[in-house]
Tab-separated table of C-alpha atoms and ligand atoms in Angstrom:
chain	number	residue	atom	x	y	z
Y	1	UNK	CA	168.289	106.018	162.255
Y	2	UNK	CA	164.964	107.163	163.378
Y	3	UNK	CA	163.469	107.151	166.687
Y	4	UNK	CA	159.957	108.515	167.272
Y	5	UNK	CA	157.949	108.330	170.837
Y	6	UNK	CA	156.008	107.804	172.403
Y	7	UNK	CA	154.058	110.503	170.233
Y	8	UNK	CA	150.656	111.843	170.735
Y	9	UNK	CA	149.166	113.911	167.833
Y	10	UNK	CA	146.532	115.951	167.507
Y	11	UNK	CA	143.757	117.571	165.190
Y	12	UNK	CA	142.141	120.686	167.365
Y	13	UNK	CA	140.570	118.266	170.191
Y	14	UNK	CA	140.750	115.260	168.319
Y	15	UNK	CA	143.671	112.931	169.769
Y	16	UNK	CA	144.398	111.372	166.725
Y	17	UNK	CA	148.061	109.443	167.277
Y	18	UNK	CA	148.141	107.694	171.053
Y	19	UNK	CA	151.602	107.038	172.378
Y	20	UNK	CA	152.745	105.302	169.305
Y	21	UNK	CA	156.684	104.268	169.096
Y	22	UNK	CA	158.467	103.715	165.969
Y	23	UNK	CA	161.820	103.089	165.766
Y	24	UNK	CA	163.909	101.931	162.282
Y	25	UNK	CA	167.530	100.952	162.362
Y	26	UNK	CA	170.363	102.547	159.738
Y	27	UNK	CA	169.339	100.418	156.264
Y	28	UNK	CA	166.391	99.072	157.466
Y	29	UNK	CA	163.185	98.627	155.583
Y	30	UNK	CA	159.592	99.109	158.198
Y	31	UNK	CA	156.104	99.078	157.202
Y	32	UNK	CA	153.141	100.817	159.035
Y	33	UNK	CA	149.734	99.408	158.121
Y	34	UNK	CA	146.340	100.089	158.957
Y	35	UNK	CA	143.349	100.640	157.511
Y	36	UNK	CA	141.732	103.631	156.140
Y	37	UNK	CA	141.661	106.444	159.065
Y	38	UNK	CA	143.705	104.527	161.204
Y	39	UNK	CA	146.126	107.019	161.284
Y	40	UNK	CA	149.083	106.915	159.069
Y	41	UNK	CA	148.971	109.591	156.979
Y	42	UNK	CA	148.632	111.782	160.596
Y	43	UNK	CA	151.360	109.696	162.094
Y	44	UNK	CA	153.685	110.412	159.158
Y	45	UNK	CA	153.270	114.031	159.539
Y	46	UNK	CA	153.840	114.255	162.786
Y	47	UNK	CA	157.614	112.558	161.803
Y	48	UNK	CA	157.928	115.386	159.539
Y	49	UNK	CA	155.939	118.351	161.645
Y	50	UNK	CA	153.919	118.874	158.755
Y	51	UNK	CA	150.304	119.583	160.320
Y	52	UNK	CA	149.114	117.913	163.565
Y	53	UNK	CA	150.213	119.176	167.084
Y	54	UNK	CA	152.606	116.936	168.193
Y	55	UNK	CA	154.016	115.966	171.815
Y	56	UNK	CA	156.840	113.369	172.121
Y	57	UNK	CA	160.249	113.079	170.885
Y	58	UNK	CA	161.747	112.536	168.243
Y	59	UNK	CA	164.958	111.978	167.274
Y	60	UNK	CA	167.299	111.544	163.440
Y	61	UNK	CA	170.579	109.697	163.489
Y	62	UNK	CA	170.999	110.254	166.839
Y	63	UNK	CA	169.950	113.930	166.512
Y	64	UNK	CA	166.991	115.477	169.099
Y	65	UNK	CA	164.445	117.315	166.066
Y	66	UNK	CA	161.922	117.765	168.270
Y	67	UNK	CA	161.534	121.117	167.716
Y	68	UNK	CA	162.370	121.831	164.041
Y	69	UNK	CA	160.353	122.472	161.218
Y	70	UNK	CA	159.939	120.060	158.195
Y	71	UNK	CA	162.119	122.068	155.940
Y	72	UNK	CA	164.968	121.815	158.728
Y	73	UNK	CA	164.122	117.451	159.346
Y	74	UNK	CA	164.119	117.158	155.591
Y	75	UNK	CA	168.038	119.104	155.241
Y	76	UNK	CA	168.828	116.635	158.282
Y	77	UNK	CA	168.299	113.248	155.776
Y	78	UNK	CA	164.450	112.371	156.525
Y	79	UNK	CA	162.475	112.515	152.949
Y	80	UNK	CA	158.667	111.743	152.680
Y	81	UNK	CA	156.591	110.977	149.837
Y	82	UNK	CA	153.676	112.473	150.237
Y	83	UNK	CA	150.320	110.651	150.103
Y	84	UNK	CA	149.118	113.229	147.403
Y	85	UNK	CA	152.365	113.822	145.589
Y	86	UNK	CA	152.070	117.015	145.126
Y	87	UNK	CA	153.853	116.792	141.696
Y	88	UNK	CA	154.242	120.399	139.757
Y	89	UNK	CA	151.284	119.844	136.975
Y	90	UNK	CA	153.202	122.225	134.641
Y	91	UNK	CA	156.556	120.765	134.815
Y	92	UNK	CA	158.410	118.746	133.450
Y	93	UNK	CA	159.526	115.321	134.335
Y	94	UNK	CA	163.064	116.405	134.881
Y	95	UNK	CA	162.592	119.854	136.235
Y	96	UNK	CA	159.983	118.018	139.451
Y	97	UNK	CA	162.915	115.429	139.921
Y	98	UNK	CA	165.274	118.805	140.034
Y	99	UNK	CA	162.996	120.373	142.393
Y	100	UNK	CA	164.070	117.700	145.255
Y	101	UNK	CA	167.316	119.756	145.609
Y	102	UNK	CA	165.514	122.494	148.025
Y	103	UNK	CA	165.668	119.415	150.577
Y	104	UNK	CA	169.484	118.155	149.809
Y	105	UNK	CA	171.680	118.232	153.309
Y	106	UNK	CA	174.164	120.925	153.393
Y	107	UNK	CA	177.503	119.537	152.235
Y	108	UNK	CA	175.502	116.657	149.969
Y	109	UNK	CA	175.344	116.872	146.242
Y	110	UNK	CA	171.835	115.733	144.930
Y	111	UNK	CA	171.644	113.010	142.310
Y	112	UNK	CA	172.432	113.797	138.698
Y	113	UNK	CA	169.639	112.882	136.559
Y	114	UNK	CA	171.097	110.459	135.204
Y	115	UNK	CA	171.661	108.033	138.419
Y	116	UNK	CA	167.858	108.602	138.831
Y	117	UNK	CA	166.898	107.657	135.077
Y	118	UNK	CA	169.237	104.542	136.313
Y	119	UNK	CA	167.255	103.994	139.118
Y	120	UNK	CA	163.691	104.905	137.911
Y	121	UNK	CA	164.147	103.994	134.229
Y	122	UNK	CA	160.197	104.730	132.973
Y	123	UNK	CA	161.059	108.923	133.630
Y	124	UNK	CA	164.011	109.151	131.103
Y	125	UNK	CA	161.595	108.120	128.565
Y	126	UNK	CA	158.914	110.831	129.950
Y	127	UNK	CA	161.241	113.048	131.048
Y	128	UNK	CA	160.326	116.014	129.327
Y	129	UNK	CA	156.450	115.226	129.466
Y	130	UNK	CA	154.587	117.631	132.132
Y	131	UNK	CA	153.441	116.704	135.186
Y	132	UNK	CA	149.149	116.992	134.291
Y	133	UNK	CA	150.360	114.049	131.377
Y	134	UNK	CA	151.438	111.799	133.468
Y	135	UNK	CA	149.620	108.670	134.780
Y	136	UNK	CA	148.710	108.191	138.593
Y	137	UNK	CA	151.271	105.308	138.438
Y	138	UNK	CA	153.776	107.823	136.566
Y	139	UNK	CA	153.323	110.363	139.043
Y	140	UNK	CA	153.994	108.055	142.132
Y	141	UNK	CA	157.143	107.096	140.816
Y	142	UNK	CA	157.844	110.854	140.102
Y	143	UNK	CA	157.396	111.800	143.324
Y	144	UNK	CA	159.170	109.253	144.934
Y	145	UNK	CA	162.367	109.882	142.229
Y	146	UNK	CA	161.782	113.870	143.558
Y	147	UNK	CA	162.389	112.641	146.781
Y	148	UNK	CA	165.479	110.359	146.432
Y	149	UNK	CA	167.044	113.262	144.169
Y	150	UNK	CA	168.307	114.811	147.281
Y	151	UNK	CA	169.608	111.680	148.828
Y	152	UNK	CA	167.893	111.091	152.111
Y	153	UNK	CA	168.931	108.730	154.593
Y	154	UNK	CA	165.116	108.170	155.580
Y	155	UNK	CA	162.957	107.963	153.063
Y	156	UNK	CA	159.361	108.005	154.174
Y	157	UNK	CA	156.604	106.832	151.780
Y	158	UNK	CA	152.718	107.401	152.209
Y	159	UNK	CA	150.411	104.595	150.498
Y	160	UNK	CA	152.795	104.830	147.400
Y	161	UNK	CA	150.758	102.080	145.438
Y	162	UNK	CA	147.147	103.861	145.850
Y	163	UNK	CA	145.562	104.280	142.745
Y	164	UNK	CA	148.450	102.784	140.913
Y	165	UNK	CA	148.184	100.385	138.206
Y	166	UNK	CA	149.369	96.454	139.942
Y	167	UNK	CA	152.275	96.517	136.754
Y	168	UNK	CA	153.828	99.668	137.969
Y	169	UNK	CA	152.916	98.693	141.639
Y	170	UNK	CA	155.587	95.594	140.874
Y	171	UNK	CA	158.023	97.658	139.206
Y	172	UNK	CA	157.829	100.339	142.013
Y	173	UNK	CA	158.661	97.662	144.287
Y	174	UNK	CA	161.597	96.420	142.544
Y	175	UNK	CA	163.350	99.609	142.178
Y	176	UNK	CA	162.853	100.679	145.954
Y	177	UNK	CA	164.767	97.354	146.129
Y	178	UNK	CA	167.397	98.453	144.000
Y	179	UNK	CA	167.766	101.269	145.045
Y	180	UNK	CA	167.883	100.223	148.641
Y	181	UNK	CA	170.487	97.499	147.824
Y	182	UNK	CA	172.841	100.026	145.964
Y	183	UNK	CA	173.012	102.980	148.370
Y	184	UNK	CA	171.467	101.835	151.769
Y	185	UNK	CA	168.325	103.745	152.011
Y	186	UNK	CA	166.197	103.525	155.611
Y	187	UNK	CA	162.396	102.948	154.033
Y	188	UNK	CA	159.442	103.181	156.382
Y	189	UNK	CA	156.451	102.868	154.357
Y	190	UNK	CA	152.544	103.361	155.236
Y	191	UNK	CA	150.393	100.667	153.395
Y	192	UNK	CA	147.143	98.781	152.861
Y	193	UNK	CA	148.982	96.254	150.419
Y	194	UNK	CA	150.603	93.255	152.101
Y	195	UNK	CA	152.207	92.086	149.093
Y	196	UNK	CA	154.052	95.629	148.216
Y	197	UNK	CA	154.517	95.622	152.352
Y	198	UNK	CA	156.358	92.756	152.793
Y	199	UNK	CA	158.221	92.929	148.691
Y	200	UNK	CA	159.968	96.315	150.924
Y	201	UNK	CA	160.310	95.763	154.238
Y	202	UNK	CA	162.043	93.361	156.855
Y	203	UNK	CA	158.792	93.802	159.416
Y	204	UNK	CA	155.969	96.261	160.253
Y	205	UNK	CA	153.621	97.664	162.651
Y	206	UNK	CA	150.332	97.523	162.955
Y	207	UNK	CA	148.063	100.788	163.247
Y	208	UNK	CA	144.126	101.088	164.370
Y	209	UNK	CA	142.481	103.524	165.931
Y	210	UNK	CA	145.719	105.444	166.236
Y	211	UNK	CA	147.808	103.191	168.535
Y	212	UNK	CA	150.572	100.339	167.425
Y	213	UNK	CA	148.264	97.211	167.894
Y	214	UNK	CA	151.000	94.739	166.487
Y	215	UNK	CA	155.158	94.582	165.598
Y	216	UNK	CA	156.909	92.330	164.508
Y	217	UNK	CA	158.362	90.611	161.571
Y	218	UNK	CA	156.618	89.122	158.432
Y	219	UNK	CA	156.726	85.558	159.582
Y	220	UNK	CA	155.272	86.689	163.792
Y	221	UNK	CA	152.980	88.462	161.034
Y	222	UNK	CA	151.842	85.587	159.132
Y	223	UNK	CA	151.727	83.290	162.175
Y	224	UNK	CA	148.621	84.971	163.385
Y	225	UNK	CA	146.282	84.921	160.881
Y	226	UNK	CA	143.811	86.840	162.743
Y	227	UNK	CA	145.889	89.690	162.331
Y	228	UNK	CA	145.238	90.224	158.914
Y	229	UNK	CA	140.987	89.749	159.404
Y	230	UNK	CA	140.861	91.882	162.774
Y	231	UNK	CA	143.022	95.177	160.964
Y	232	UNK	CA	143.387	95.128	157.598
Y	233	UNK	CA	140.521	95.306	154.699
Y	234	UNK	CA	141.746	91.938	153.202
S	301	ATP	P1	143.858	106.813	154.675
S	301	ATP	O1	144.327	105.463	154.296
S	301	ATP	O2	142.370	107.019	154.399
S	301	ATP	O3	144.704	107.930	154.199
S	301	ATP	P2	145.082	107.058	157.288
S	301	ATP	O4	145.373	105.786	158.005
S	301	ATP	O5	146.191	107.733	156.585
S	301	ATP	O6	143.881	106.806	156.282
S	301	ATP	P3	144.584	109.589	158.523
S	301	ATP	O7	144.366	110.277	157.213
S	301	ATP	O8	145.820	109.853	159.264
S	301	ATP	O9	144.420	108.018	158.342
S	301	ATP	O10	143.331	109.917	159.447
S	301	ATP	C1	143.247	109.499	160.824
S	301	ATP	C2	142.113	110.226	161.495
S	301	ATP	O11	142.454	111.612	161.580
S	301	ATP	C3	140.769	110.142	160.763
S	301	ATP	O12	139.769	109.978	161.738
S	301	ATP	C4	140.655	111.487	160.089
S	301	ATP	O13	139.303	111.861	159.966
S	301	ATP	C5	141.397	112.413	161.033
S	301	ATP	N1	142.019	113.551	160.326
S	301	ATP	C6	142.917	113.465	159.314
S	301	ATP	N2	143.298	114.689	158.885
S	301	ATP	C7	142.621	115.579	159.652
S	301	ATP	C8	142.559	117.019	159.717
S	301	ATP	N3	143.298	117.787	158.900
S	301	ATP	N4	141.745	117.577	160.639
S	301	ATP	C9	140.995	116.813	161.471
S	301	ATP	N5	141.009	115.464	161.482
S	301	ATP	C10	141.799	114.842	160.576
């Protein structure tokens, strides 16, 4: 589904991404974690050419999109969740879910609303609340449901559970799940939680400093426990 690498991305001088590699399979579910600065937010918007100068390749179901824009990866099936949402404070509910549409691939109807109350049940009761009333929690999961209106066939999340509340962090997870189970959705995720990591995803890499330091699956994960001490904050 999504090849990427090896990609080297830069802020001015700084050489912030080092010949990292990710690749994720049609359906499959990837973490990236790493602690704070270690690069994922960067790395993630180098996938979507949304800020850092980036060399390497990079490729969408099968598809060189080296040199496109974000606009033009998104209208090819990769969706990201931004780490700061970015939801429309004077909107409503429904019209930020509607405004996922800009991003919908030519020849692809979006979601109705309905499928996405199905799949995100909490907005149908908020749906006409604005965006400012909204919780942090709420707003994740509004921003994610903006996302999967236009149906991508990548969906790429940043940190989705900071600053969200651990009940909404559990039902976040289980309607990713869902979701994932019903219509096949490729999730690569960037994370500091190992228990939201692993409720999402099949395996992960490891990020410090900017390079891929570990990957593998959750149990080659758990069987070195040193892992977990020498790059995560847990
Ligand atoms: P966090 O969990 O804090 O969001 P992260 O793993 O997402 O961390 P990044 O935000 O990608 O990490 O930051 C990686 C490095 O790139 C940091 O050293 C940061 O200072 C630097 N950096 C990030 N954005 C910029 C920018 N716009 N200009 C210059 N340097 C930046």
């Amino acid at each position: 589904m999504l090849e990427a690498g090896p990609l080297n991305l830069f802020y001015g001088d700084s050489h912030i991404i080092q010949d990292v590699k990710i690749s994720v399979a049609d359906g499959e579910g990837v973490a990236i974690l790493g602690r704070n600065g270690a690069g994922k937010t960067t790395l993630f918007k180098g996938i979507m050419n949304g800020g850092p100068k980036a060399e390497g390749p990079i490729t969408l179901r099968g598809e060189d999109v080296t040199g496109l824009p974000a606009f033009a990866r998104a209208r090819r099936g990769l969706g990201l969740v931004p780490e700061d949402r970015r939801i429309y404070r004077h909107l409503t509910v429904a019209e930020n879910i509607k405004m996922g549409r800009h991003a919908t691939r030519p020849g692809t109807e979006p979601y109705t609303l309905e499928e996405i109350f199905g799949f995100f049940p909490m907005l149908r009761d908020l749906q006409d609340r604005l965006g400012f009333e909204l919780s942090g929690g709420q707003q994740q999961v509004l921003a994610i449901a903006r996302s999967v209106f236009s149906r991508p066939d990548c969906l790429l999340l940043d940190e989705p559970t900071e600053g969200v509340a651990p009940v909404i962090v559990q039902d976040i997870a289980r309607q990713l799940a869902a979701m994932r189970k019903n219509n096949g959705t490729t999730l690569l995720l960037t994370e500091q939680n190992v228990w939201f990591a692993r409720a999402c995803t099949e395996r992960l890499y490891l990020l410090d400093s900017g390079r891929i330091v570990f990957s593998g699956d959750w149990a080659e994960f758990d069987a070195n426990p040193d892992l977990k001490t020498r790059y995560l904050a847990v």
